[in-house]
PDB file of C-alpha atoms in Angstrom:
ATOM      1  CA  MET B   1     -21.960  14.495  -4.581  1.00  0.00           C
ATOM      2  CA  THR B   2     -20.958  12.310  -7.601  1.00  0.00           C
ATOM      3  CA  GLN B   3     -18.569   9.834  -5.885  1.00  0.00           C
ATOM      4  CA  LYS B   4     -19.428   6.213  -6.758  1.00  0.00           C
ATOM      5  CA  THR B   5     -18.725   3.295  -4.564  1.00  0.00           C
ATOM      6  CA  ARG B   6     -16.688   0.367  -5.731  1.00  0.00           C
ATOM      7  CA  ILE B   7     -19.606  -1.983  -4.997  1.00  0.00           C
ATOM      8  CA  GLU B   8     -22.963  -0.608  -6.173  1.00  0.00           C
ATOM      9  CA  PRO B   9     -25.520   0.045  -3.379  1.00  0.00           C
ATOM     10  CA  LEU B  10     -28.406  -2.524  -3.730  1.00  0.00           C
ATOM     11  CA  HIS B  11     -31.381  -0.839  -5.156  1.00  0.00           C
ATOM     12  CA  PRO B  12     -34.673  -1.564  -3.291  1.00  0.00           C
ATOM     13  CA  LYS B  13     -36.274  -2.842  -6.491  1.00  0.00           C
ATOM     14  CA  ARG B  14     -33.627  -5.642  -6.543  1.00  0.00           C
ATOM     15  CA  ALA B  15     -33.857  -6.306  -2.799  1.00  0.00           C
ATOM     16  CA  GLY B  16     -36.058  -8.778  -0.938  1.00  0.00           C
ATOM     17  CA  LEU B  17     -38.699  -7.939   1.572  1.00  0.00           C
ATOM     18  CA  LEU B  18     -36.405  -8.101   4.621  1.00  0.00           C
ATOM     19  CA  THR B  19     -33.857  -5.803   3.090  1.00  0.00           C
ATOM     20  CA  ARG B  20     -36.552  -3.323   1.907  1.00  0.00           C
ATOM     21  CA  THR B  21     -37.891  -3.320   5.343  1.00  0.00           C
ATOM     22  CA  MET B  22     -34.436  -2.664   6.896  1.00  0.00           C
ATOM     23  CA  TYR B  23     -33.978   0.097   4.388  1.00  0.00           C
ATOM     24  CA  ARG B  24     -37.239   1.784   5.529  1.00  0.00           C
ATOM     25  CA  VAL B  25     -36.261   1.498   9.164  1.00  0.00           C
ATOM     26  CA  ALA B  26     -32.847   2.960   8.499  1.00  0.00           C
ATOM     27  CA  LYS B  27     -34.292   5.895   6.467  1.00  0.00           C
ATOM     28  CA  ARG B  28     -36.935   6.620   9.112  1.00  0.00           C
ATOM     29  CA  ARG B  29     -34.196   6.710  11.726  1.00  0.00           C
ATOM     30  CA  TYR B  30     -31.446   8.626  10.012  1.00  0.00           C
ATOM     31  CA  GLY B  31     -33.322  10.541   7.223  1.00  0.00           C
ATOM     32  CA  GLN B  32     -31.659   8.450   4.516  1.00  0.00           C
ATOM     33  CA  VAL B  33     -30.347   4.946   3.985  1.00  0.00           C
ATOM     34  CA  PRO B  34     -26.643   4.842   5.135  1.00  0.00           C
ATOM     35  CA  GLU B  35     -24.579   3.939   1.993  1.00  0.00           C
ATOM     36  CA  PRO B  36     -22.363   1.353   3.789  1.00  0.00           C
ATOM     37  CA  PHE B  37     -25.632  -0.458   4.755  1.00  0.00           C
ATOM     38  CA  ALA B  38     -26.819  -0.290   1.164  1.00  0.00           C
ATOM     39  CA  VAL B  39     -23.599  -1.622  -0.104  1.00  0.00           C
ATOM     40  CA  SER B  40     -23.489  -4.479   2.405  1.00  0.00           C
ATOM     41  CA  ALA B  41     -26.990  -5.410   1.226  1.00  0.00           C
ATOM     42  CA  GLN B  42     -25.219  -7.178  -1.663  1.00  0.00           C
ATOM     43  CA  HIS B  43     -24.343  -9.845   0.859  1.00  0.00           C
ATOM     44  CA  ARG B  44     -27.597 -10.287   2.686  1.00  0.00           C
ATOM     45  CA  LYS B  45     -26.249 -12.506   5.566  1.00  0.00           C
ATOM     46  CA  LEU B  46     -23.323 -10.277   6.351  1.00  0.00           C
ATOM     47  CA  MET B  47     -25.653  -7.310   6.188  1.00  0.00           C
ATOM     48  CA  ILE B  48     -27.894  -8.843   8.827  1.00  0.00           C
ATOM     49  CA  ALA B  49     -24.966  -9.963  10.888  1.00  0.00           C
ATOM     50  CA  GLY B  50     -23.462  -6.388  10.880  1.00  0.00           C
ATOM     51  CA  ALA B  51     -26.769  -4.780  11.709  1.00  0.00           C
ATOM     52  CA  VAL B  52     -27.408  -7.059  14.647  1.00  0.00           C
ATOM     53  CA  HIS B  53     -23.805  -6.719  15.929  1.00  0.00           C
ATOM     54  CA  GLU B  54     -24.012  -2.830  15.751  1.00  0.00           C
ATOM     55  CA  ILE B  55     -27.309  -2.864  17.765  1.00  0.00           C
ATOM     56  CA  LEU B  56     -25.904  -5.322  20.423  1.00  0.00           C
ATOM     57  CA  VAL B  57     -22.666  -3.272  20.729  1.00  0.00           C
ATOM     58  CA  ASP B  58     -24.518  -0.069  21.195  1.00  0.00           C
ATOM     59  CA  ARG B  59     -26.716  -1.535  23.880  1.00  0.00           C
ATOM     60  CA  ALA B  60     -23.733  -3.081  25.651  1.00  0.00           C
ATOM     61  CA  SER B  61     -21.439   0.052  25.581  1.00  0.00           C
ATOM     62  CA  LYS B  62     -22.698   1.959  28.575  1.00  0.00           C
ATOM     63  CA  THR B  63     -19.683   2.058  30.846  1.00  0.00           C
ATOM     64  CA  LEU B  64     -17.804   5.004  29.265  1.00  0.00           C
ATOM     65  CA  PRO B  65     -19.072   8.535  29.127  1.00  0.00           C
ATOM     66  CA  ILE B  66     -20.561   8.987  25.672  1.00  0.00           C
ATOM     67  CA  SER B  67     -18.289  11.868  24.814  1.00  0.00           C
ATOM     68  CA  VAL B  68     -15.204   9.817  25.589  1.00  0.00           C
ATOM     69  CA  ARG B  69     -16.399   6.886  23.407  1.00  0.00           C
ATOM     70  CA  GLU B  70     -17.589   9.059  20.425  1.00  0.00           C
ATOM     71  CA  LEU B  71     -14.445  11.237  20.355  1.00  0.00           C
ATOM     72  CA  ALA B  72     -12.208   8.184  20.285  1.00  0.00           C
ATOM     73  CA  VAL B  73     -14.226   6.617  17.527  1.00  0.00           C
ATOM     74  CA  LEU B  74     -14.361   9.789  15.523  1.00  0.00           C
ATOM     75  CA  TRP B  75     -10.618  10.223  15.801  1.00  0.00           C
ATOM     76  CA  THR B  76     -10.044   6.679  14.592  1.00  0.00           C
ATOM     77  CA  ALA B  77     -12.177   7.384  11.560  1.00  0.00           C
ATOM     78  CA  ARG B  78     -10.386  10.577  10.920  1.00  0.00           C
ATOM     79  CA  ALA B  79      -6.995   8.963  11.303  1.00  0.00           C
ATOM     80  CA  ILE B  80      -7.824   6.274   8.777  1.00  0.00           C
ATOM     81  CA  GLY B  81      -9.409   8.872   6.438  1.00  0.00           C
ATOM     82  CA  CYS B  82     -12.962   7.579   6.279  1.00  0.00           C
ATOM     83  CA  SER B  83     -14.944  10.694   5.457  1.00  0.00           C
ATOM     84  CA  TRP B  84     -18.274   8.776   5.605  1.00  0.00           C
ATOM     85  CA  CYS B  85     -17.438   7.757   9.124  1.00  0.00           C
ATOM     86  CA  VAL B  86     -16.439  11.228  10.242  1.00  0.00           C
ATOM     87  CA  ASP B  87     -19.707  12.573   8.652  1.00  0.00           C
ATOM     88  CA  PHE B  88     -22.004  10.107  10.284  1.00  0.00           C
ATOM     89  CA  GLY B  89     -20.182  10.212  13.563  1.00  0.00           C
ATOM     90  CA  SER B  90     -20.377  13.953  13.791  1.00  0.00           C
ATOM     91  CA  MET B  91     -24.198  13.700  13.230  1.00  0.00           C
ATOM     92  CA  LEU B  92     -24.485  11.157  16.050  1.00  0.00           C
ATOM     93  CA  GLN B  93     -22.612  13.489  18.465  1.00  0.00           C
ATOM     94  CA  ARG B  94     -24.962  16.207  17.431  1.00  0.00           C
ATOM     95  CA  LEU B  95     -27.962  14.109  18.039  1.00  0.00           C
ATOM     96  CA  ASP B  96     -26.585  13.130  21.425  1.00  0.00           C
ATOM     97  CA  GLY B  97     -26.349  16.715  22.381  1.00  0.00           C
ATOM     98  CA  LEU B  98     -22.624  16.936  22.363  1.00  0.00           C
ATOM     99  CA  ASP B  99     -20.418  20.004  21.312  1.00  0.00           C
ATOM    100  CA  VAL B 100     -19.722  19.517  17.739  1.00  0.00           C
ATOM    101  CA  GLU B 101     -18.153  22.819  17.218  1.00  0.00           C
ATOM    102  CA  ARG B 102     -15.155  21.706  19.161  1.00  0.00           C
ATOM    103  CA  LEU B 103     -14.502  19.037  16.665  1.00  0.00           C
ATOM    104  CA  LYS B 104     -12.965  21.738  14.517  1.00  0.00           C
ATOM    105  CA  ASP B 105     -10.133  21.789  17.091  1.00  0.00           C
ATOM    106  CA  ILE B 106      -9.735  18.096  17.453  1.00  0.00           C
ATOM    107  CA  GLU B 107      -6.313  18.123  15.665  1.00  0.00           C
ATOM    108  CA  ASN B 108      -5.056  20.126  18.899  1.00  0.00           C
ATOM    109  CA  TYR B 109      -6.834  17.860  21.349  1.00  0.00           C
ATOM    110  CA  ALA B 110      -3.629  17.368  23.368  1.00  0.00           C
ATOM    111  CA  THR B 111      -3.459  20.974  24.445  1.00  0.00           C
ATOM    112  CA  SER B 112      -6.935  22.329  23.648  1.00  0.00           C
ATOM    113  CA  THR B 113      -8.997  23.414  26.688  1.00  0.00           C
ATOM    114  CA  LEU B 114     -12.117  22.268  24.850  1.00  0.00           C
ATOM    115  CA  PHE B 115     -11.354  18.604  25.762  1.00  0.00           C
ATOM    116  CA  SER B 116     -11.297  17.000  29.261  1.00  0.00           C
ATOM    117  CA  ASP B 117      -8.263  15.031  30.545  1.00  0.00           C
ATOM    118  CA  ASP B 118     -10.362  11.779  30.072  1.00  0.00           C
ATOM    119  CA  GLU B 119     -11.251  12.672  26.508  1.00  0.00           C
ATOM    120  CA  ARG B 120      -7.557  13.523  25.714  1.00  0.00           C
ATOM    121  CA  ALA B 121      -6.487  10.137  27.079  1.00  0.00           C
ATOM    122  CA  ALA B 122      -9.020   8.214  25.043  1.00  0.00           C
ATOM    123  CA  ILE B 123      -8.158  10.085  21.798  1.00  0.00           C
ATOM    124  CA  ALA B 124      -4.478   9.343  22.289  1.00  0.00           C
ATOM    125  CA  TYR B 125      -5.257   5.706  22.815  1.00  0.00           C
ATOM    126  CA  ALA B 126      -7.258   5.677  19.650  1.00  0.00           C
ATOM    127  CA  ASP B 127      -4.293   7.237  17.868  1.00  0.00           C
ATOM    128  CA  ALA B 128      -1.835   4.740  19.292  1.00  0.00           C
ATOM    129  CA  MET B 129      -4.119   1.849  18.461  1.00  0.00           C
ATOM    130  CA  THR B 130      -4.822   2.907  14.872  1.00  0.00           C
ATOM    131  CA  THR B 131      -1.256   3.710  14.014  1.00  0.00           C
ATOM    132  CA  ASP B 132       0.504   0.800  12.100  1.00  0.00           C
ATOM    133  CA  PRO B 133       2.285  -0.624  13.811  1.00  0.00           C
ATOM    134  CA  GLN B 134       0.540   0.159  17.169  1.00  0.00           C
ATOM    135  CA  THR B 135       2.191   2.431  19.793  1.00  0.00           C
ATOM    136  CA  VAL B 136       0.115   1.430  22.692  1.00  0.00           C
ATOM    137  CA  THR B 137       2.266   1.416  26.015  1.00  0.00           C
ATOM    138  CA  ASP B 138       1.768  -0.325  29.426  1.00  0.00           C
ATOM    139  CA  GLY B 139       1.762   3.102  31.028  1.00  0.00           C
ATOM    140  CA  GLN B 140      -1.044   4.305  28.719  1.00  0.00           C
ATOM    141  CA  VAL B 141      -3.112   1.236  29.444  1.00  0.00           C
ATOM    142  CA  ALA B 142      -2.538   1.564  33.213  1.00  0.00           C
ATOM    143  CA  ASP B 143      -3.637   5.223  33.103  1.00  0.00           C
ATOM    144  CA  LEU B 144      -6.866   4.350  31.090  1.00  0.00           C
ATOM    145  CA  ARG B 145      -7.640   1.479  33.599  1.00  0.00           C
ATOM    146  CA  ALA B 146      -7.211   3.924  36.449  1.00  0.00           C
ATOM    147  CA  ARG B 147      -9.633   6.333  34.702  1.00  0.00           C
ATOM    148  CA  PHE B 148     -12.327   3.886  33.397  1.00  0.00           C
ATOM    149  CA  GLY B 149     -11.780   0.535  35.131  1.00  0.00           C
ATOM    150  CA  ASP B 150     -11.257  -2.729  33.362  1.00  0.00           C
ATOM    151  CA  ALA B 151     -14.676  -2.670  31.839  1.00  0.00           C
ATOM    152  CA  GLY B 152     -14.296   0.812  30.485  1.00  0.00           C
ATOM    153  CA  LEU B 153     -10.845   0.014  29.060  1.00  0.00           C
ATOM    154  CA  PHE B 154     -12.120  -2.966  27.264  1.00  0.00           C
ATOM    155  CA  GLU B 155     -15.218  -1.000  25.969  1.00  0.00           C
ATOM    156  CA  LEU B 156     -12.885   1.724  24.709  1.00  0.00           C
ATOM    157  CA  THR B 157     -10.486  -0.786  23.015  1.00  0.00           C
ATOM    158  CA  TYR B 158     -13.308  -2.692  21.464  1.00  0.00           C
ATOM    159  CA  GLN B 159     -15.030   0.524  20.157  1.00  0.00           C
ATOM    160  CA  ILE B 160     -11.765   1.672  18.598  1.00  0.00           C
ATOM    161  CA  GLY B 161     -11.101  -1.690  17.072  1.00  0.00           C
ATOM    162  CA  LEU B 162     -14.573  -1.842  15.622  1.00  0.00           C
ATOM    163  CA  GLU B 163     -14.211   1.636  14.082  1.00  0.00           C
ATOM    164  CA  ASN B 164     -10.960   0.566  12.564  1.00  0.00           C
ATOM    165  CA  MET B 165     -12.919  -2.192  10.775  1.00  0.00           C
ATOM    166  CA  ARG B 166     -15.748   0.103   9.613  1.00  0.00           C
ATOM    167  CA  ALA B 167     -13.440   2.810   8.438  1.00  0.00           C
ATOM    168  CA  ARG B 168     -11.154   0.458   6.646  1.00  0.00           C
ATOM    169  CA  VAL B 169     -13.997  -1.287   4.812  1.00  0.00           C
ATOM    170  CA  ASN B 170     -15.644   1.919   3.754  1.00  0.00           C
ATOM    171  CA  SER B 171     -12.401   3.387   2.548  1.00  0.00           C
ATOM    172  CA  ALA B 172     -11.577   0.331   0.549  1.00  0.00           C
ATOM    173  CA  LEU B 173     -14.882   0.243  -1.065  1.00  0.00           C
ATOM    174  CA  GLY B 174     -14.886   3.998  -1.939  1.00  0.00           C
ATOM    175  CA  ILE B 175     -17.698   4.924   0.409  1.00  0.00           C
ATOM    176  CA  THR B 176     -17.267   8.662   1.158  1.00  0.00           C
ATOM    177  CA  GLU B 177     -19.055  11.494   2.908  1.00  0.00           C
ATOM    178  CA  GLN B 178     -22.867  11.310   2.312  1.00  0.00           C
ATOM    179  CA  GLY B 179     -24.061  14.501   3.933  1.00  0.00           C
ATOM    180  CA  PHE B 180     -25.640  13.271   7.163  1.00  0.00           C
ATOM    181  CA  ASN B 181     -24.161  15.968   9.279  1.00  0.00           C
ATOM    182  CA  SER B 182     -24.900  18.737   6.804  1.00  0.00           C
ATOM    183  CA  GLY B 183     -28.463  17.418   6.398  1.00  0.00           C
ATOM    184  CA  ALA B 184     -27.800  16.685   2.714  1.00  0.00           C
ATOM    185  CA  ALA B 185     -27.809  12.940   2.760  1.00  0.00           C
ATOM    186  CA  CYS B 186     -28.642  12.452  -0.897  1.00  0.00           C
ATOM    187  CA  ARG B 187     -26.008  10.389  -2.710  1.00  0.00           C
ATOM    188  CA  ILE B 188     -27.747   6.999  -2.701  1.00  0.00           C
ATOM    189  CA  PRO B 189     -28.636   6.536  -6.393  1.00  0.00           C
ATOM    190  CA  TRP B 190     -32.205   6.012  -5.947  1.00  0.00           C
ATOM    191  CA  ALA B 191     -32.780   8.706  -3.202  1.00  0.00           C
ATOM    192  CA  SER B 192     -33.671  11.656  -5.335  1.00  0.00           C
ATOM    193  CA  GLY B 193     -35.968  10.002  -7.750  1.00  0.00           C
ATOM    194  CA  ASP B 194     -38.200   7.442  -6.120  1.00  0.00           C
ATOM    195  CA  ARG B 195     -39.938   8.535  -3.011  1.00  0.00           C
ATOM    196  CA  ASN B 196     -41.756   5.236  -2.540  1.00  0.00           C
ATOM    197  CA  ASN B 197     -38.498   3.341  -1.713  1.00  0.00           C
ATOM    198  CA  GLY B 198     -38.237   4.612   1.823  1.00  0.00           C
ATOM    199  CA  ILE B 199     -40.081   6.367   4.607  1.00  0.00           C
ATOM    200  CA  ALA B 200     -38.905   9.966   5.191  1.00  0.00           C
ATOM    201  CA  GLY B 201     -38.474  11.180   8.752  1.00  0.00           C
ATOM    202  CA  GLU B 202     -36.301  12.950  11.300  1.00  0.00           C
ATOM    203  CA  PRO B 203     -33.098  11.118  11.866  1.00  0.00           C
ATOM    204  CA  VAL B 204     -32.765   9.977  15.505  1.00  0.00           C
ATOM    205  CA  ARG B 205     -30.149   7.988  17.313  1.00  0.00           C
ATOM    206  CA  PHE B 206     -30.587   4.236  16.738  1.00  0.00           C
ATOM    207  CA  GLY B 207     -27.770   1.674  17.437  1.00  0.00           C
ATOM    208  CA  ASP B 208     -24.476   2.718  16.081  1.00  0.00           C
ATOM    209  CA  THR B 209     -24.787   1.610  12.429  1.00  0.00           C
ATOM    210  CA  ARG B 210     -21.924   3.726  10.965  1.00  0.00           C
TER     211      ARG B 210
END
């Protein structure tokens, strides 16, 4: 993996104590520091704001079935073309015990028997929201409200909107697939040469810091 981001990830040696601590926490939980996080560290206040927001959103998003939410988010990332988001999102689905093999057939979600009616409706909504201009219809919203209730509909809309922001930021900054789902998360510039800059460990689910 030789892709370079358009803003350099902040090296731990140039980071303050809080940022280095957050790097260690991220590495312990995911196996490596997520590159969007290391890039955002160039703006310390927005890095902290983003991390806190992601944690709060994850804790608050408990209305929808997790497969419905994660498939809608993954489709959004895929539609925008954020390979980093697809990579990391696939890992999160795997860690949540979801069937990642069916993601190979997500292009055919509308007809594939691998996806439930609720999942198909959520993916179609993600597609309609992410298309520019949007193609969301009143009938589509009414159907989703009947399936998930007002709270579920808002949660789905918020998650798709948030992933639009993540994916567009990552794509604009040249942040591409890092190898989380393959277990080869090694592109961060300092990852292969300085073992003292983070704490190795098994990646586990924490928040939703894509």
